mmCIF file of C-alpha atoms in Angstrom:
data_model
loop_
_atom_site.group_PDB
_atom_site.id
_atom_site.type_symbol
_atom_site.label_atom_id
_atom_site.label_comp_id
_atom_site.label_asym_id
_atom_site.label_seq_id
_atom_site.Cartn_x
_atom_site.Cartn_y
_atom_site.Cartn_z
ATOM 1 C CA UNK A 816 -41.119 0.350 3.035
ATOM 2 C CA UNK A 817 -38.552 2.898 1.862
ATOM 3 C CA UNK A 818 -34.896 1.938 1.615
ATOM 4 C CA UNK A 819 -32.335 4.148 3.278
ATOM 5 C CA UNK A 820 -29.904 5.735 0.860
ATOM 6 C CA UNK A 821 -26.947 3.817 2.307
ATOM 7 C CA UNK A 822 -24.761 0.921 1.203
ATOM 8 C CA UNK A 823 -22.004 -1.161 2.773
ATOM 9 C CA UNK A 824 -19.542 -2.621 0.281
ATOM 10 C CA UNK A 825 -16.899 -5.246 0.910
ATOM 11 C CA UNK A 826 -13.965 -4.810 -1.486
ATOM 12 C CA UNK A 827 -11.191 -7.408 -1.805
ATOM 13 C CA UNK A 828 -7.757 -6.458 -3.195
ATOM 14 C CA UNK A 829 -5.743 -9.325 -4.701
ATOM 15 C CA UNK A 830 -2.405 -9.596 -6.464
ATOM 16 C CA UNK A 831 1.183 -10.744 -6.075
ATOM 17 C CA UNK A 832 3.357 -9.629 -3.199
ATOM 18 C CA UNK A 833 4.942 -6.223 -3.725
ATOM 19 C CA UNK A 834 2.566 -4.868 -6.381
ATOM 20 C CA UNK A 835 1.331 -2.119 -4.034
ATOM 21 C CA UNK A 836 -1.986 -3.378 -2.683
ATOM 22 C CA UNK A 837 -1.413 -1.950 0.805
ATOM 23 C CA UNK A 838 -0.027 1.292 -0.631
ATOM 24 C CA UNK A 839 -3.118 1.762 -2.796
ATOM 25 C CA UNK A 840 -5.430 1.202 0.155
ATOM 26 C CA UNK A 841 -3.487 3.544 2.433
ATOM 27 C CA UNK A 842 -3.244 6.226 -0.248
ATOM 28 C CA UNK A 843 -6.977 6.118 -0.909
ATOM 29 C CA UNK A 844 -8.211 5.896 2.688
ATOM 30 C CA UNK A 845 -5.499 7.807 4.593
ATOM 31 C CA UNK A 846 -3.812 9.730 1.755
ATOM 32 C CA UNK A 847 -0.489 8.392 3.007
ATOM 33 C CA UNK A 848 2.405 6.587 1.322
ATOM 34 C CA UNK A 849 5.598 4.997 2.605
ATOM 35 C CA UNK A 850 8.527 3.480 0.704
ATOM 36 C CA UNK A 851 9.085 0.957 3.481
ATOM 37 C CA UNK A 852 7.766 -2.424 2.394
ATOM 38 C CA UNK A 853 6.065 -4.687 4.912
ATOM 39 C CA UNK A 854 4.310 -7.844 3.747
ATOM 40 C CA UNK A 855 0.681 -8.229 4.745
ATOM 41 C CA UNK A 856 0.072 -11.298 6.892
ATOM 42 C CA UNK A 857 -3.384 -12.774 6.371
ATOM 43 C CA UNK A 858 -5.611 -9.774 5.730
ATOM 44 C CA UNK A 859 -6.265 -6.287 6.990
ATOM 45 C CA UNK A 860 -8.941 -3.727 6.167
ATOM 46 C CA UNK A 861 -9.724 -0.030 6.272
ATOM 47 C CA UNK A 862 -13.065 1.733 5.815
ATOM 48 C CA UNK A 863 -13.896 4.902 3.940
ATOM 49 C CA UNK A 864 -17.157 6.834 3.687
ATOM 50 C CA UNK A 865 -17.937 8.254 0.254
ATOM 51 C CA UNK A 866 -20.917 9.496 -1.734
ATOM 52 C CA UNK A 867 -21.831 7.925 -5.077
ATOM 53 C CA UNK A 868 -24.754 9.426 -7.014
ATOM 54 C CA UNK A 869 -26.224 10.957 -3.833
ATOM 55 C CA UNK A 870 -25.856 7.669 -1.981
ATOM 56 C CA UNK A 871 -23.901 7.278 1.250
ATOM 57 C CA UNK A 872 -21.470 4.398 0.755
ATOM 58 C CA UNK A 873 -19.160 2.735 3.268
ATOM 59 C CA UNK A 874 -16.307 0.953 1.519
ATOM 60 C CA UNK A 875 -14.755 -1.819 3.612
ATOM 61 C CA UNK A 876 -11.502 -2.420 1.739
ATOM 62 C CA UNK A 877 -9.686 -5.693 2.474
ATOM 63 C CA UNK A 878 -5.975 -5.927 1.749
ATOM 64 C CA UNK A 879 -4.902 -9.564 1.467
ATOM 65 C CA UNK A 880 -1.493 -11.237 1.538
ATOM 66 C CA UNK A 881 0.167 -11.766 -1.827
ATOM 67 C CA UNK A 882 2.873 -14.143 -0.625
ATOM 68 C CA UNK A 883 2.105 -17.758 -1.423
ATOM 69 C CA UNK A 884 2.567 -19.009 2.145
ATOM 70 C CA UNK A 885 -0.119 -16.595 3.365
ATOM 71 C CA UNK A 886 -2.660 -16.997 0.560
ATOM 72 C CA UNK A 887 -4.661 -19.695 2.324
ATOM 73 C CA UNK A 888 -5.209 -17.323 5.241
ATOM 74 C CA UNK A 889 -7.039 -14.870 3.014
ATOM 75 C CA UNK A 890 -9.521 -17.302 1.513
ATOM 76 C CA UNK A 891 -11.980 -16.978 4.394
ATOM 77 C CA UNK A 892 -12.191 -13.247 3.714
ATOM 78 C CA UNK A 893 -13.313 -13.639 0.085
ATOM 79 C CA UNK A 894 -16.906 -14.631 0.772
ATOM 80 C CA UNK A 895 -19.437 -11.840 0.779
ATOM 81 C CA UNK A 896 -17.294 -9.571 -1.395
ATOM 82 C CA UNK A 897 -19.094 -7.051 -3.606
ATOM 83 C CA UNK A 898 -16.118 -6.356 -5.887
ATOM 84 C CA UNK A 899 -12.640 -7.798 -6.390
ATOM 85 C CA UNK A 900 -9.690 -5.603 -7.346
ATOM 86 C CA UNK A 901 -6.857 -7.327 -9.224
ATOM 87 C CA UNK A 902 -3.563 -5.442 -8.879
ATOM 88 C CA UNK A 903 -0.318 -5.922 -10.794
ATOM 89 C CA UNK A 904 2.986 -4.047 -11.101
ATOM 90 C CA UNK A 905 3.203 -2.300 -14.481
ATOM 91 C CA UNK A 906 6.946 -3.045 -14.492
ATOM 92 C CA UNK A 907 6.530 -6.769 -13.886
ATOM 93 C CA UNK A 908 4.902 -8.837 -16.676
ATOM 94 C CA UNK A 909 4.749 -11.877 -14.379
ATOM 95 C CA UNK A 910 2.480 -10.092 -11.900
ATOM 96 C CA UNK A 911 0.124 -9.300 -14.780
ATOM 97 C CA UNK A 912 0.154 -12.886 -16.019
ATOM 98 C CA UNK A 913 -0.711 -14.062 -12.512
ATOM 99 C CA UNK A 914 -3.961 -12.077 -12.500
ATOM 100 C CA UNK A 915 -5.581 -15.013 -14.276
ATOM 101 C CA UNK A 916 -4.924 -17.363 -11.360
ATOM 102 C CA UNK A 917 -5.905 -14.729 -8.797
ATOM 103 C CA UNK A 918 -9.223 -14.200 -10.559
ATOM 104 C CA UNK A 919 -9.913 -17.931 -10.907
ATOM 105 C CA UNK A 920 -9.020 -18.645 -7.285
ATOM 106 C CA UNK A 921 -11.267 -15.831 -6.067
ATOM 107 C CA UNK A 922 -14.248 -17.147 -8.035
ATOM 108 C CA UNK A 923 -13.676 -20.674 -6.728
ATOM 109 C CA UNK A 924 -13.349 -19.645 -3.098
ATOM 110 C CA UNK A 925 -15.989 -16.891 -2.977
ATOM 111 C CA UNK A 926 -18.628 -18.817 -4.952
ATOM 112 C CA UNK A 927 -20.583 -15.757 -6.203
ATOM 113 C CA UNK A 928 -24.146 -16.332 -7.362
ATOM 114 C CA UNK A 929 -23.298 -15.328 -10.940
ATOM 115 C CA UNK A 930 -19.531 -15.676 -11.604
ATOM 116 C CA UNK A 931 -19.866 -14.331 -15.157
ATOM 117 C CA UNK A 932 -21.258 -11.017 -13.915
ATOM 118 C CA UNK A 933 -19.287 -10.593 -10.711
ATOM 119 C CA UNK A 934 -17.575 -7.167 -10.762
ATOM 120 C CA UNK A 935 -13.795 -7.039 -11.063
ATOM 121 C CA UNK A 936 -11.527 -4.016 -11.569
ATOM 122 C CA UNK A 937 -7.905 -4.275 -12.724
ATOM 123 C CA UNK A 938 -5.268 -1.831 -11.491
ATOM 124 C CA UNK A 939 -1.810 -1.537 -12.999
ATOM 125 C CA UNK A 940 0.176 0.182 -10.242
ATOM 126 C CA UNK A 941 3.592 1.921 -10.144
ATOM 127 C CA UNK A 942 3.289 3.923 -13.366
ATOM 128 C CA UNK A 943 5.677 6.414 -11.760
ATOM 129 C CA UNK A 944 8.492 3.873 -12.244
ATOM 130 C CA UNK A 945 8.812 4.383 -15.992
ATOM 131 C CA UNK A 946 7.490 2.925 -19.227
ATOM 132 C CA UNK A 947 5.128 -0.009 -18.506
ATOM 133 C CA UNK A 948 6.472 -3.455 -19.348
ATOM 134 C CA UNK A 949 2.932 -4.593 -20.232
ATOM 135 C CA UNK A 950 1.267 -2.633 -23.037
ATOM 136 C CA UNK A 951 -2.132 -1.031 -22.632
ATOM 137 C CA UNK A 952 -3.335 -3.085 -25.613
ATOM 138 C CA UNK A 953 -2.395 -6.318 -23.820
ATOM 139 C CA UNK A 954 -4.223 -5.247 -20.675
ATOM 140 C CA UNK A 955 -7.260 -4.119 -22.663
ATOM 141 C CA UNK A 956 -7.418 -7.410 -24.577
ATOM 142 C CA UNK A 957 -7.240 -9.483 -21.389
ATOM 143 C CA UNK A 958 -9.848 -7.404 -19.590
ATOM 144 C CA UNK A 959 -12.153 -7.535 -22.603
ATOM 145 C CA UNK A 960 -11.875 -11.324 -22.735
ATOM 146 C CA UNK A 961 -13.014 -11.505 -19.096
ATOM 147 C CA UNK A 962 -16.238 -9.596 -19.582
ATOM 148 C CA UNK A 963 -14.959 -6.060 -20.208
ATOM 149 C CA UNK A 964 -13.333 -5.557 -16.820
ATOM 150 C CA UNK A 965 -12.573 -1.858 -16.189
ATOM 151 C CA UNK A 966 -8.851 -1.149 -15.763
ATOM 152 C CA UNK A 967 -6.790 1.752 -14.434
ATOM 153 C CA UNK A 968 -3.126 2.690 -14.364
ATOM 154 C CA UNK A 969 -2.160 4.194 -11.030
ATOM 155 C CA UNK A 970 0.673 5.378 -8.843
ATOM 156 C CA UNK A 971 0.079 5.013 -5.136
ATOM 157 C CA UNK A 972 3.295 6.952 -4.569
ATOM 158 C CA UNK A 973 2.257 9.953 -6.670
ATOM 159 C CA UNK A 974 -1.484 9.534 -5.983
ATOM 160 C CA UNK A 975 -2.240 9.214 -9.688
ATOM 161 C CA UNK A 976 -5.687 7.831 -10.638
ATOM 162 C CA UNK A 977 -6.131 6.199 -7.215
ATOM 163 C CA UNK A 978 -9.333 8.036 -6.319
ATOM 164 C CA UNK A 979 -10.701 7.534 -9.830
ATOM 165 C CA UNK A 980 -10.012 3.790 -9.632
ATOM 166 C CA UNK A 981 -11.716 3.325 -6.266
ATOM 167 C CA UNK A 982 -14.685 5.419 -7.346
ATOM 168 C CA UNK A 983 -15.141 3.040 -10.288
ATOM 169 C CA UNK A 984 -14.752 0.106 -7.903
ATOM 170 C CA UNK A 985 -17.604 1.417 -5.759
ATOM 171 C CA UNK A 986 -19.792 2.126 -8.789
ATOM 172 C CA UNK A 987 -19.292 -1.388 -10.171
ATOM 173 C CA UNK A 988 -19.957 -2.949 -6.778
ATOM 174 C CA UNK A 989 -23.192 -0.999 -6.412
ATOM 175 C CA UNK A 990 -24.444 -2.386 -9.717
ATOM 176 C CA UNK A 991 -24.375 -5.876 -8.249
ATOM 177 C CA UNK A 992 -25.406 -5.064 -4.699
ATOM 178 C CA UNK A 993 -27.692 -7.467 -2.865
ATOM 179 C CA UNK A 994 -30.386 -6.216 -0.495
ATOM 180 C CA UNK A 995 -29.988 -7.470 3.066
ATOM 181 C CA UNK A 996 -26.498 -8.804 2.310
ATOM 182 C CA UNK A 997 -24.421 -8.388 5.480
ATOM 183 C CA UNK A 998 -21.300 -7.498 3.525
ATOM 184 C CA UNK A 999 -22.865 -5.416 0.798
ATOM 185 C CA UNK A 1000 -25.964 -3.860 -0.657
ATOM 186 C CA UNK A 1001 -28.590 -1.618 0.828
ATOM 187 C CA UNK A 1002 -28.837 -1.198 4.556
ATOM 188 C CA UNK A 1003 -32.552 -1.394 5.310
ATOM 189 C CA UNK A 1004 -33.593 0.293 8.535
ATOM 190 C CA UNK A 1005 -37.385 0.392 8.954
ATOM 191 C CA UNK A 1006 -38.784 3.009 11.303
ATOM 192 C CA UNK A 1007 -41.970 2.716 13.345
ATOM 193 C CA UNK A 1008 -44.176 4.349 10.698
ATOM 194 C CA UNK A 1009 -42.827 1.964 8.068
ATOM 195 C CA UNK A 1010 -43.532 -1.011 10.345
ATOM 196 C CA UNK A 1011 -47.161 0.128 10.694
ATOM 197 C CA UNK A 1012 -47.496 0.542 6.927
ATOM 198 C CA UNK A 1013 -46.102 -2.948 6.400
ATOM 199 C CA UNK A 1014 -48.605 -4.434 8.875
ATOM 200 C CA UNK A 1015 -51.459 -2.664 7.088
ATOM 201 C CA UNK A 1016 -50.329 -4.046 3.734
ATOM 202 C CA UNK A 1017 -50.126 -7.563 5.128
ATOM 203 C CA UNK A 1018 -53.577 -7.286 6.651
ATOM 204 C CA UNK A 1019 -54.896 -6.039 3.342
ATOM 205 C CA UNK A 1020 -53.597 -9.108 1.537
ATOM 206 C CA UNK A 1021 -50.840 -7.339 -0.393
ATOM 207 C CA UNK A 1022 -47.848 -9.394 -1.528
#
């Protein structure tokens, strides 16, 4: 049975309140940006259709609350994720330091089959605000210690590196996709001819 050249990916965006998670999602999906800040309550998502290596990919991007009082609401959305994006504010060292706890909490709550290989991507947002308070060397060292996590420096406001970051997110998620996974992996849609071929194989004793 042939597999349709399609994939559905569930992407979770995590990070402290105010680092620009919603802005990144809106810039990538809608190509829009607003300076008005509004905290996400619970979780929200947007979808975007893209093509990766001749494959049709639907990215279901979940934006979760960064405020502590809302964090428990987002836990139920972690399961079934194909990639987790860790976002920090390049002008706030504390938001970078907190990536450790965000990563650990995600792995605990999502319970991936192989935590060591689960795909993460780190985004340092707001590079338009001046010289980063966290050096690239520091970010590189941390990401390397966590299994060589890819990292990007972006500006949702100026639309810098946003598309490149989300393209890498999709590519990393596809590497770990799971066939027949509701939230991610290949979408298998057998047609009538394929059903007949499968019946013939079963009758012939094929595994």
